[in-house]
Amino acid sequence: MAAGCCGVKKQKLSSSPPSGSGGGGGASSSSHCSGESQCRAGELGLGGAGTRLNGLGGLTGGGSGSCCTLSPPQGCSGGGGGISLSPPPSCGVGTLLSAPAAATSSSLSLSSAASSSSPGSRKMVVSAEMCCFCFDVLYCHLYGYQQPRTPRFTNEPYPLFVTWKIGRDKRLRGCIGTFSAMNLHSGLREYTLTSALKDSRFPPMTRDELPRLFCSVSLLTNFEDVCDYLDWEVGVHGIRIEFINEKGSKRTATYLPEVAKEQGWDHIQTIDSLLRKGGYKAPITNEFRKTIKLTRYRSEKMTLSYAEYIAHRQHHHFQNGIGHPLPPYNHYS
């Protein structure tokens, strides 16, 4: 496995909630696991580009496994500089880490776009066009068309996740992302296909699934190291924890902001779930929780269904320079 730019081996890191309380064994950058309760996380080289993370998990009946692969990207090589998530030498509560510009704390879906801003907040960066672009990339790949042209939305670098859900109950179908800031054009192109085809919990997506898909783009912002493992808000912050397991190895795990709220977890339940997901098998005591290094972050999130994608593309087809035929919705019904 290639090392990141900091010389730290890139690892796999899953943030999907485990189906049980048991944790998996030690992690390696190429290992797989048999179930969500056994998902393992290894050492995190957050400074390196292309570190792949599994950021959402078995919500409402998502797959039986929960590992993600951190092998070198097969698709586009995302540009953009990385952001540093390493804890500062002296931990100060609320120490703000570097993050891309134009960040805001709101998390939204297309149906709740009216709540995307508050007085004094900056303009949201995430947009429906980003979800449309992800659908374009997946559609072109599955049907053998030339990949879509360069999109018109911003190409600023952000840490990002692409999440796919399917069906009326919106079961998880794939979710992989990166904490390394990537230029959005190449980053979304890469992680669209990675999350759709290479999430090891699920088989690769097929054409038949397209009309039932929902695509979410999450841009991660406002990274802060905190000294108190309880210093974050359920439903507002995503969290990344770093800890030393019973074998003396450093492990890391993360949940996106929506996970704890959707699961109905409080702070302790979320932390303990992450520890188990990260492979910690020993009894979890309050003293051990206090040794955790925690980074909290926020996200901007946009969700689009396939039907909304089709309607959006029919309206904006020529304006957006789509380089492939518009998907005929009736073809899939």
XYZ file of C-alpha atoms in Angstrom:
333
model
C 0.000 0.000 0.000
C 1.380 3.376 -0.939
C 2.104 5.820 1.843
C 0.517 9.224 2.113
C 2.501 12.414 1.812
C 3.243 12.333 5.546
C 4.818 8.899 5.251
C 1.985 7.251 7.170
C 0.379 4.203 5.666
C -3.138 4.938 4.513
C -5.760 2.903 6.278
C -9.328 1.847 5.973
C -11.763 3.637 8.196
C -15.453 2.932 8.433
C -18.025 5.173 10.017
C -21.061 2.995 9.582
C -22.824 1.940 12.782
C -22.130 -1.685 13.661
C -24.985 -4.153 13.807
C -23.808 -5.486 17.138
C -21.640 -4.455 20.039
C -18.682 -6.647 19.176
C -15.657 -5.155 17.460
C -13.357 -6.601 14.857
C -9.718 -7.405 15.102
C -6.736 -5.306 14.142
C -6.803 -3.488 10.845
C -4.659 -3.596 7.807
C -4.913 -1.483 4.717
C -6.093 -4.370 2.569
C -8.122 -6.528 4.958
C -11.846 -7.188 4.768
C -14.412 -7.948 7.430
C -17.434 -10.173 7.580
C -19.943 -7.863 9.217
C -20.617 -4.374 10.449
C -19.914 -5.347 14.028
C -16.460 -6.475 12.932
C -15.426 -3.471 10.891
C -11.875 -2.423 11.608
C -10.049 0.852 11.313
C -6.297 1.274 11.052
C -3.932 4.169 11.400
C -5.061 7.283 9.593
C -2.724 9.277 7.380
C -4.973 12.293 7.075
C -2.406 14.471 5.367
C -2.154 12.186 2.326
C -4.385 12.483 -0.702
C -6.905 9.831 -1.575
C -7.498 8.283 1.857
C -10.841 6.565 1.473
C -13.291 6.444 4.316
C -16.605 4.761 4.816
C -18.688 7.531 6.318
C -22.173 6.220 6.780
C -23.449 2.890 7.617
C -26.105 0.212 7.884
C -28.912 2.680 8.381
C -32.297 1.088 7.850
C -31.055 -2.232 6.665
C -27.834 -1.371 4.836
C -25.585 -4.314 3.883
C -24.065 -6.934 6.059
C -20.456 -5.808 5.832
C -18.901 -2.465 6.564
C -15.322 -2.320 5.361
C -14.039 0.104 2.795
C -10.980 -0.107 0.613
C -8.117 2.344 0.740
C -6.198 1.098 -2.256
C -4.885 3.769 -4.632
C -7.717 5.370 -6.638
C -8.517 3.617 -9.883
C -10.319 6.554 -11.428
C -9.500 10.209 -11.690
C -6.582 11.387 -9.612
C -8.125 14.106 -7.482
C -6.172 17.311 -7.275
C -6.183 19.777 -4.467
C -4.225 20.114 -1.304
C -4.912 18.149 1.839
C -6.041 19.559 5.152
C -4.345 18.608 8.358
C -6.402 16.849 10.994
C -3.466 16.075 13.267
C -4.090 17.194 16.848
C -2.039 20.259 17.780
C 0.888 19.731 20.182
C -1.087 21.472 22.921
C -4.766 20.640 22.819
C -6.886 23.726 23.211
C -10.639 23.330 23.402
C -12.173 24.278 20.086
C -8.882 24.611 18.233
C -9.990 25.292 14.661
C -8.171 23.287 12.028
C -7.642 24.435 8.488
C -10.680 24.044 6.254
C -11.760 25.260 2.820
C -13.356 28.645 2.451
C -17.081 29.300 2.264
C -17.892 26.721 4.937
C -21.149 26.695 6.826
C -22.587 24.390 9.436
C -25.915 23.657 7.797
C -26.799 20.183 6.614
C -29.586 19.993 4.094
C -31.410 17.874 1.597
C -33.111 19.126 -1.522
C -36.470 19.001 0.233
C -35.244 21.227 3.044
C -33.173 23.710 1.083
C -35.077 26.575 2.690
C -33.239 25.856 5.921
C -29.831 25.957 4.271
C -28.960 29.364 5.580
C -29.391 31.372 8.731
C -28.812 35.036 9.478
C -25.134 35.752 9.140
C -24.253 32.387 7.605
C -22.278 32.100 4.406
C -23.696 30.835 1.157
C -23.877 27.064 0.904
C -21.263 25.503 -1.349
C -22.968 22.137 -1.878
C -25.607 22.157 -4.604
C -28.087 19.970 -6.465
C -25.820 20.222 -9.498
C -23.170 18.257 -7.605
C -25.607 15.380 -7.085
C -26.608 15.592 -10.745
C -22.959 15.370 -11.726
C -22.582 12.222 -9.607
C -25.586 10.684 -11.355
C -24.087 11.705 -14.718
C -20.790 9.997 -13.874
C -22.475 6.790 -12.712
C -24.884 6.697 -15.654
C -22.084 7.188 -18.187
C -20.001 4.485 -16.555
C -22.804 1.930 -16.465
C -23.839 2.579 -20.084
C -20.386 2.985 -21.555
C -20.740 6.626 -22.544
C -17.893 9.092 -22.522
C -17.632 10.658 -19.096
C -19.494 13.961 -18.636
C -17.746 17.230 -19.297
C -16.274 19.401 -16.601
C -19.129 20.754 -14.450
C -19.708 24.436 -13.795
C -19.886 24.387 -10.010
C -16.866 25.424 -7.938
C -13.720 23.337 -8.070
C -12.452 24.333 -4.629
C -10.908 21.551 -2.531
C -13.031 19.960 0.199
C -13.068 16.729 2.162
C -16.109 14.925 0.799
C -18.347 11.875 0.900
C -20.677 10.434 -1.727
C -23.558 8.365 -0.352
C -25.997 6.186 -2.296
C -29.283 4.926 -0.903
C -31.926 2.892 -2.669
C -35.655 2.218 -2.560
C -38.538 3.834 -0.745
C -37.007 2.959 2.611
C -33.693 4.498 1.486
C -31.489 1.581 2.397
C -27.771 2.293 2.299
C -26.224 1.191 -1.001
C -22.741 2.658 -0.730
C -20.852 5.431 1.041
C -17.155 6.240 0.773
C -15.291 9.520 1.085
C -12.090 11.192 2.136
C -10.850 13.579 4.830
C -8.201 14.844 2.435
C -9.391 17.973 0.653
C -9.882 17.209 -3.044
C -10.860 19.478 -5.896
C -14.582 18.888 -6.248
C -14.627 18.094 -9.973
C -12.180 15.207 -9.725
C -13.091 14.277 -6.151
C -16.800 13.819 -6.858
C -16.019 11.967 -10.078
C -13.715 9.569 -8.255
C -15.837 8.924 -5.178
C -19.042 8.588 -7.178
C -17.631 5.441 -8.740
C -15.756 4.318 -5.641
C -18.862 4.441 -3.457
C -21.091 2.907 -6.141
C -18.789 0.126 -7.267
C -16.159 -0.512 -4.583
C -17.890 -0.324 -1.218
C -16.995 -3.812 -0.011
C -20.256 -4.158 1.901
C -22.220 -4.284 -1.349
C -21.957 -5.658 -4.874
C -21.247 -3.110 -7.622
C -24.286 -1.141 -8.724
C -26.130 -2.140 -11.885
C -28.189 -0.292 -14.488
C -31.418 -1.722 -13.098
C -30.871 0.047 -9.781
C -30.496 3.550 -11.216
C -34.162 4.658 -11.060
C -34.410 3.761 -7.359
C -31.262 5.558 -6.225
C -30.775 8.606 -4.029
C -27.447 10.414 -4.160
C -26.081 12.560 -1.315
C -23.005 14.757 -1.476
C -21.481 15.807 1.847
C -18.764 18.466 2.030
C -16.937 18.400 5.367
C -16.065 21.689 7.047
C -15.154 23.340 10.349
C -12.743 20.743 11.723
C -11.935 21.283 15.398
C -9.819 19.312 17.852
C -11.410 19.176 21.305
C -10.059 17.909 24.626
C -13.377 16.679 26.030
C -14.770 13.668 24.182
C -18.290 14.943 24.998
C -17.669 18.363 23.435
C -19.810 17.897 20.331
C -23.496 18.083 19.500
C -25.593 15.154 18.253
C -27.105 15.965 14.876
C -24.736 18.888 14.298
C -21.202 17.484 14.399
C -19.565 14.536 12.779
C -16.804 13.059 14.901
C -13.528 11.296 14.279
C -11.951 9.488 17.217
C -8.401 8.274 17.595
C -7.486 5.800 20.322
C -4.955 3.157 21.323
C -6.374 -0.350 21.365
C -5.604 -3.113 23.808
C -2.652 -4.218 21.638
C -1.087 -0.771 21.698
C -1.994 0.125 18.105
C -3.511 3.442 17.061
C -6.991 3.156 15.580
C -9.412 5.684 14.109
C -13.126 5.729 13.280
C -15.634 8.333 12.149
C -19.356 9.012 11.878
C -20.875 11.665 9.642
C -23.076 14.249 11.430
C -26.380 12.550 10.661
C -25.533 9.059 11.913
C -25.952 9.473 15.674
C -29.227 11.360 15.301
C -30.685 8.836 12.867
C -29.723 5.978 15.186
C -31.145 7.717 18.257
C -27.817 7.579 20.082
C -26.534 9.882 22.809
C -22.888 10.909 23.168
C -21.756 7.829 25.101
C -23.554 5.378 22.821
C -21.998 7.020 19.772
C -18.491 6.973 21.217
C -18.815 3.362 22.330
C -20.174 2.348 18.929
C -17.203 3.992 17.226
C -14.780 2.233 19.553
C -16.308 -1.133 18.715
C -16.266 -0.300 15.048
C -12.643 0.669 15.338
C -11.878 -2.785 16.693
C -11.675 -2.106 20.428
C -12.661 -5.316 22.223
C -11.882 -4.604 25.865
C -14.475 -3.307 28.332
C -15.123 0.402 27.761
C -14.686 2.465 30.904
C -15.130 6.176 31.441
C -11.411 6.411 32.147
C -10.651 4.939 28.731
C -13.098 7.286 26.992
C -11.155 10.206 28.443
C -8.031 9.046 26.587
C -9.721 9.414 23.198
C -8.563 12.161 20.859
C -11.671 13.595 19.228
C -12.035 15.846 16.197
C -15.465 17.260 15.492
C -16.576 18.610 12.141
C -19.666 19.740 10.283
C -20.968 19.110 6.809
C -23.012 20.612 4.043
C -25.215 17.922 2.556
C -27.433 17.765 -0.526
C -29.587 14.795 -1.508
C -31.230 14.158 -4.875
C -33.388 11.259 -6.036
C -33.059 9.807 -9.525
C -36.461 11.242 -10.464
C -35.326 14.695 -9.309
C -32.107 14.231 -11.269
C -34.060 13.465 -14.438
C -36.320 16.486 -13.928
C -33.308 18.697 -13.263
C -31.482 17.443 -16.332
C -34.522 17.877 -18.572
C -34.685 21.491 -17.472
C -30.978 22.263 -17.629
C -29.737 19.767 -20.221
C -28.339 22.163 -22.766
C -27.269 24.865 -20.311
C -25.023 22.469 -18.377
C -23.138 21.038 -21.336
C -24.024 17.395 -20.761
C -21.845 15.253 -23.006
C -24.112 12.214 -23.164
C -27.732 11.505 -24.106
C -30.256 12.426 -21.447
C -31.283 9.241 -19.622
C -34.806 8.290 -20.737
C -36.589 7.783 -17.422
C -39.238 5.491 -18.918
C -36.464 3.196 -20.076
C -35.897 2.162 -16.472
C -39.482 1.877 -15.285
